[in-house]
Every structure is written in structure tokens, then in C-alpha cells.
N, CA, C and O of each residue as an XYZ file, in Angstrom:
308
protein
N       0.843     -1.176      0.000
C       0.000      0.000      0.000
C       0.893      1.247      0.000
O       1.761      1.385      0.862
N       0.688      2.143     -0.950
C       1.535      3.328     -1.045
C       1.337      4.274      0.149
O       0.256      4.371      0.730
N       2.428      4.959      0.481
C       2.375      5.927      1.569
C       1.658      7.189      1.115
O       0.932      7.809      1.893
N       1.857      7.571     -0.140
C       1.260      8.786     -0.674
C       0.183      8.446     -1.689
O       0.279      7.451     -2.407
N      -0.829      9.274     -1.738
C      -1.903      9.152     -2.724
C      -1.659     10.207     -3.793
O      -1.768     11.405     -3.532
N      -1.332      9.761     -4.984
C      -1.003     10.700     -6.060
C      -2.217     11.516     -6.520
O      -2.064     12.484     -7.265
N      -3.391     11.142     -6.092
C      -4.589     11.907     -6.429
C      -4.890     12.981     -5.392
O      -5.791     13.798     -5.586
N      -4.147     12.984     -4.301
C      -4.357     13.949     -3.233
C      -3.375     15.111     -3.421
O      -2.162     14.907     -3.378
N      -3.892     16.330     -3.631
C      -2.991     17.473     -3.851
C      -2.024     17.716     -2.690
O      -0.883     18.119     -2.919
N      -2.452     17.481     -1.465
C      -1.558     17.681     -0.318
C      -0.399     16.689     -0.368
O       0.740     17.051     -0.072
N      -0.677     15.458     -0.735
C       0.375     14.457     -0.857
C       1.326     14.802     -2.000
O       2.539     14.638     -1.868
N       0.794     15.269     -3.097
C       1.639     15.646     -4.230
C       2.527     16.833     -3.854
O       3.684     16.902     -4.268
N       1.982     17.768     -3.068
C       2.769     18.902     -2.599
C       3.904     18.415     -1.700
O       5.031     18.899     -1.807
N       3.614     17.468     -0.823
C       4.635     16.921      0.072
C       5.733     16.219     -0.731
O       6.914     16.337     -0.408
N       5.345     15.500     -1.762
C       6.321     14.821     -2.622
C       7.206     15.860     -3.323
O       8.427     15.705     -3.373
N       6.600     16.897     -3.852
C       7.355     17.942     -4.553
C       8.327     18.634     -3.601
O       9.470     18.906     -3.970
N       7.883     18.917     -2.389
C       8.759     19.568     -1.408
C       9.924     18.655     -1.023
O      11.055     19.117     -0.873
N       9.651     17.376     -0.865
C      10.710     16.429     -0.523
C      11.724     16.314     -1.650
O      12.927     16.235     -1.402
N      11.246     16.303     -2.882
C      12.153     16.244     -4.032
C      13.016     17.504     -4.111
O      14.208     17.419     -4.406
N      12.428     18.658     -3.852
C      13.177     19.907     -3.883
C      14.238     19.926     -2.789
O      15.366     20.361     -3.024
N      13.885     19.457     -1.598
C      14.843     19.396     -0.496
C      16.001     18.463     -0.844
O      17.155     18.756     -0.530
N      15.695     17.355     -1.485
C      16.729     16.411     -1.903
C      17.691     17.068     -2.884
O      18.906     16.899     -2.771
N      17.162     17.806     -3.833
C      18.005     18.506     -4.813
C      18.885     19.531     -4.109
O      20.083     19.611     -4.383
N      18.304     20.314     -3.205
C      19.071     21.336     -2.490
C      20.188     20.705     -1.655
O      21.314     21.203     -1.642
N      19.878     19.622     -0.968
C      20.877     18.947     -0.141
C      22.007     18.386     -1.001
O      23.178     18.484     -0.632
N      21.665     17.806     -2.133
C      22.683     17.247     -3.025
C      23.575     18.352     -3.580
O      24.794     18.193     -3.645
N      22.975     19.466     -3.979
C      23.766     20.582     -4.499
C      24.696     21.134     -3.417
O      25.853     21.451     -3.693
N      24.190     21.248     -2.191
C      25.021     21.740     -1.088
C      26.164     20.767     -0.809
O      27.298     21.186     -0.578
N      25.865     19.478     -0.830
C      26.899     18.463     -0.616
C      27.995     18.602     -1.670
O      29.181     18.593     -1.342
N      27.598     18.729     -2.931
C      28.572     18.838     -4.022
C      29.445     20.084     -3.855
O      30.660     20.023     -4.044
N      28.823     21.212     -3.501
C      29.573     22.444     -3.302
C      30.548     22.309     -2.132
O      31.712     22.693     -2.245
N      30.078     21.768     -1.017
C      30.936     21.618      0.160
C      32.078     20.642     -0.114
O      33.211     20.883      0.302
N      31.790     19.555     -0.804
C      32.831     18.587     -1.132
C      33.889     19.236     -2.022
O      35.086     19.012     -1.840
N      33.444     20.032     -2.974
C      34.384     20.735     -3.856
C      35.283     21.666     -3.043
O      36.493     21.718     -3.265
N      34.695     22.392     -2.113
C      35.481     23.308     -1.280
C      36.502     22.530     -0.456
O      37.662     22.935     -0.369
N      36.091     21.431      0.141
C      37.017     20.616      0.936
C      38.145     20.039      0.084
O      39.292     19.951      0.524
N      37.803     19.652     -1.128
C      38.795     19.030     -2.004
C      39.801     20.028     -2.560
O      40.924     19.650     -2.892
N      39.411     21.309     -2.667
C      40.278     22.276     -3.338
C      40.900     23.318     -2.410
O      41.897     23.941     -2.772
N      40.330     23.517     -1.223
C      40.820     24.561     -0.328
C      41.444     23.972      0.930
O      41.142     22.843      1.319
N      42.321     24.754      1.562
C      42.843     24.322      2.853
C      41.838     24.696      3.951
O      40.839     25.364      3.687
N      42.112     24.264      5.159
C      41.173     24.437      6.266
C      40.827     25.911      6.501
O      39.660     26.250      6.698
N      41.827     26.775      6.482
C      41.603     28.206      6.706
C      40.745     28.814      5.601
O      39.862     29.626      5.875
N      40.997     28.430      4.369
C      40.216     28.953      3.245
C      38.764     28.489      3.316
O      37.857     29.244      2.965
N      38.535     27.257      3.765
C      37.165     26.758      3.934
C      36.452     27.587      4.996
O      35.287     27.945      4.824
N      37.144     27.895      6.092
C      36.552     28.735      7.141
C      36.197     30.122      6.605
O      35.129     30.653      6.909
N      37.083     30.697      5.818
C      36.812     32.015      5.245
C      35.618     31.959      4.295
O      34.785     32.865      4.281
N      35.542     30.906      3.515
C      34.412     30.723      2.599
C      33.117     30.637      3.384
O      32.120     31.255      3.011
N      33.123     29.867      4.476
C      31.925     29.740      5.298
C      31.484     31.089      5.852
O      30.291     31.392      5.882
N      32.435     31.889      6.286
C      32.105     33.186      6.877
C      31.465     34.138      5.867
O      30.765     35.073      6.258
N      31.693     33.914      4.594
C      31.109     34.766      3.559
C      29.657     34.405      3.248
O      28.951     35.179      2.601
N      29.213     33.249      3.701
C      27.855     32.787      3.409
C      26.844     33.424      4.358
O      27.192     33.790      5.481
N      25.588     33.560      3.914
C      24.530     34.006      4.831
C      24.406     32.998      5.990
O      24.700     31.815      5.822
N      23.978     33.467      7.137
C      23.983     32.638      8.348
C      23.243     31.307      8.192
O      23.762     30.264      8.589
N      22.051     31.334      7.624
C      21.273     30.093      7.484
C      22.002     29.093      6.585
O      22.077     27.906      6.902
N      22.534     29.575      5.469
C      23.263     28.695      4.550
C      24.560     28.215      5.184
O      24.966     27.070      4.983
N      25.207     29.085      5.947
C      26.455     28.726      6.627
C      26.235     27.532      7.561
O      27.043     26.604      7.589
N      25.153     27.560      8.314
C      24.891     26.464      9.246
C      24.601     25.160      8.505
O      25.040     24.091      8.929
N      23.868     25.247      7.410
C      23.594     24.047      6.611
C      24.888     23.488      6.028
O      25.090     22.274      5.989
N      25.760     24.382      5.576
C      27.036     23.938      5.015
C      27.944     23.361      6.091
O      28.678     22.407      5.833
N      27.906     23.920      7.281
C      28.701     23.359      8.381
C      28.291     21.911      8.658
O      29.140     21.043      8.862
N      26.996     21.665      8.663
C      26.506     20.300      8.878
C      27.015     19.392      7.767
O      27.511     18.297      8.030
N      26.889     19.850      6.522
C      27.359     19.038      5.392
C      28.856     18.779      5.482
O      29.304     17.649      5.287
N      29.629     19.816      5.773
C      31.083     19.665      5.891
C      31.445     18.691      7.006
O      32.298     17.822      6.826
N      30.799     18.839      8.154
C      31.079     17.938      9.277
C      30.746     16.494      8.917
O      31.481     15.579      9.289
N      29.654     16.282      8.204
C      29.274     14.929      7.794
C      30.282     14.350      6.796
O      30.625     13.170      6.871
N      30.747     15.174      5.875
C      31.738     14.712      4.894
C      33.035     14.332      5.599
O      33.608     13.277      5.328
N      33.498     15.195      6.507
C      34.738     14.926      7.238
C      34.593     13.671      8.093
O      35.510     12.852      8.142
N      33.465     13.510      8.759
C      33.246     12.323      9.593
C      33.238     11.048      8.743
O      33.792     10.023      9.142
N      32.611     11.121      7.577
C      32.576      9.956      6.690
C      33.983      9.607      6.201
O      34.334      8.432      6.098
N      34.781     10.625      5.904
C      36.150     10.372      5.452
C      36.981      9.740      6.579
O      37.759      8.816      6.343
N      36.809     10.245      7.791
C      37.545      9.677      8.931
C      37.148      8.226      9.167
O      37.995      7.369      9.420
N      35.851      7.964      9.080
C      35.362      6.601      9.284
C      35.892      5.682      8.190
O      36.288      4.550      8.469
N      35.903      6.153      6.967
C      36.403      5.349      5.851
C      37.896      5.033      6.028
O      38.334      3.907      5.790
N      38.669      6.043      6.449
C      40.098      5.830      6.684
C      40.325      4.819      7.812
O      41.240      3.999      7.746
N      39.489      4.887      8.837
C      39.622      3.974      9.963
C      39.322      2.540      9.588
O      39.917      1.616     10.142
N      38.411      2.342      8.658
C      38.044      0.993      8.225
C      38.988      0.460      7.164
O      39.145     -0.753      7.027
N      39.615      1.350      6.413
C      40.445      0.943      5.290
C      41.772      0.549      5.704
O      42.595      0.178      4.867
């Protein structure tokens, strides 16, 4: 049994919002990964400080998750 009813406008709106959030998160991940791959730690901090506060916090979360995943991968490898 499907979770969403495609005939229900509220459900379709929820699906559209979830898809948009997924796109935004993926784009932020790609941008943050690029910054980590190309800049040193100080330059990444300076880049973060140039961002609007709300975006800065979202990017901090993404950066922390990327760094944690890399550390975990190194520990297992």
C-alpha cells in the first residue's frame, strides 16, 4: 500500500517539497565537497564566513558529515 496518494494534492505537494529538499541537499553536498577538495582548512573557514547565516549552518553540517565519513572510511580501510 503506497504511503502517498497521487490523487491527493496535499500528498503531491509533500512529494514535490521532498524532491526539492533532496536537490538542495545534493547541491550543497557537491559544493561543500568541492570546497574541501580544493581549499585548505583556513580557506574553507573564510568561505563559510562569507555565506549568509542560514546557509552557513547548513554547510557546516554538510562539511562535518563529509569529514566524519572520510575519517570513518580511513579507519576501516
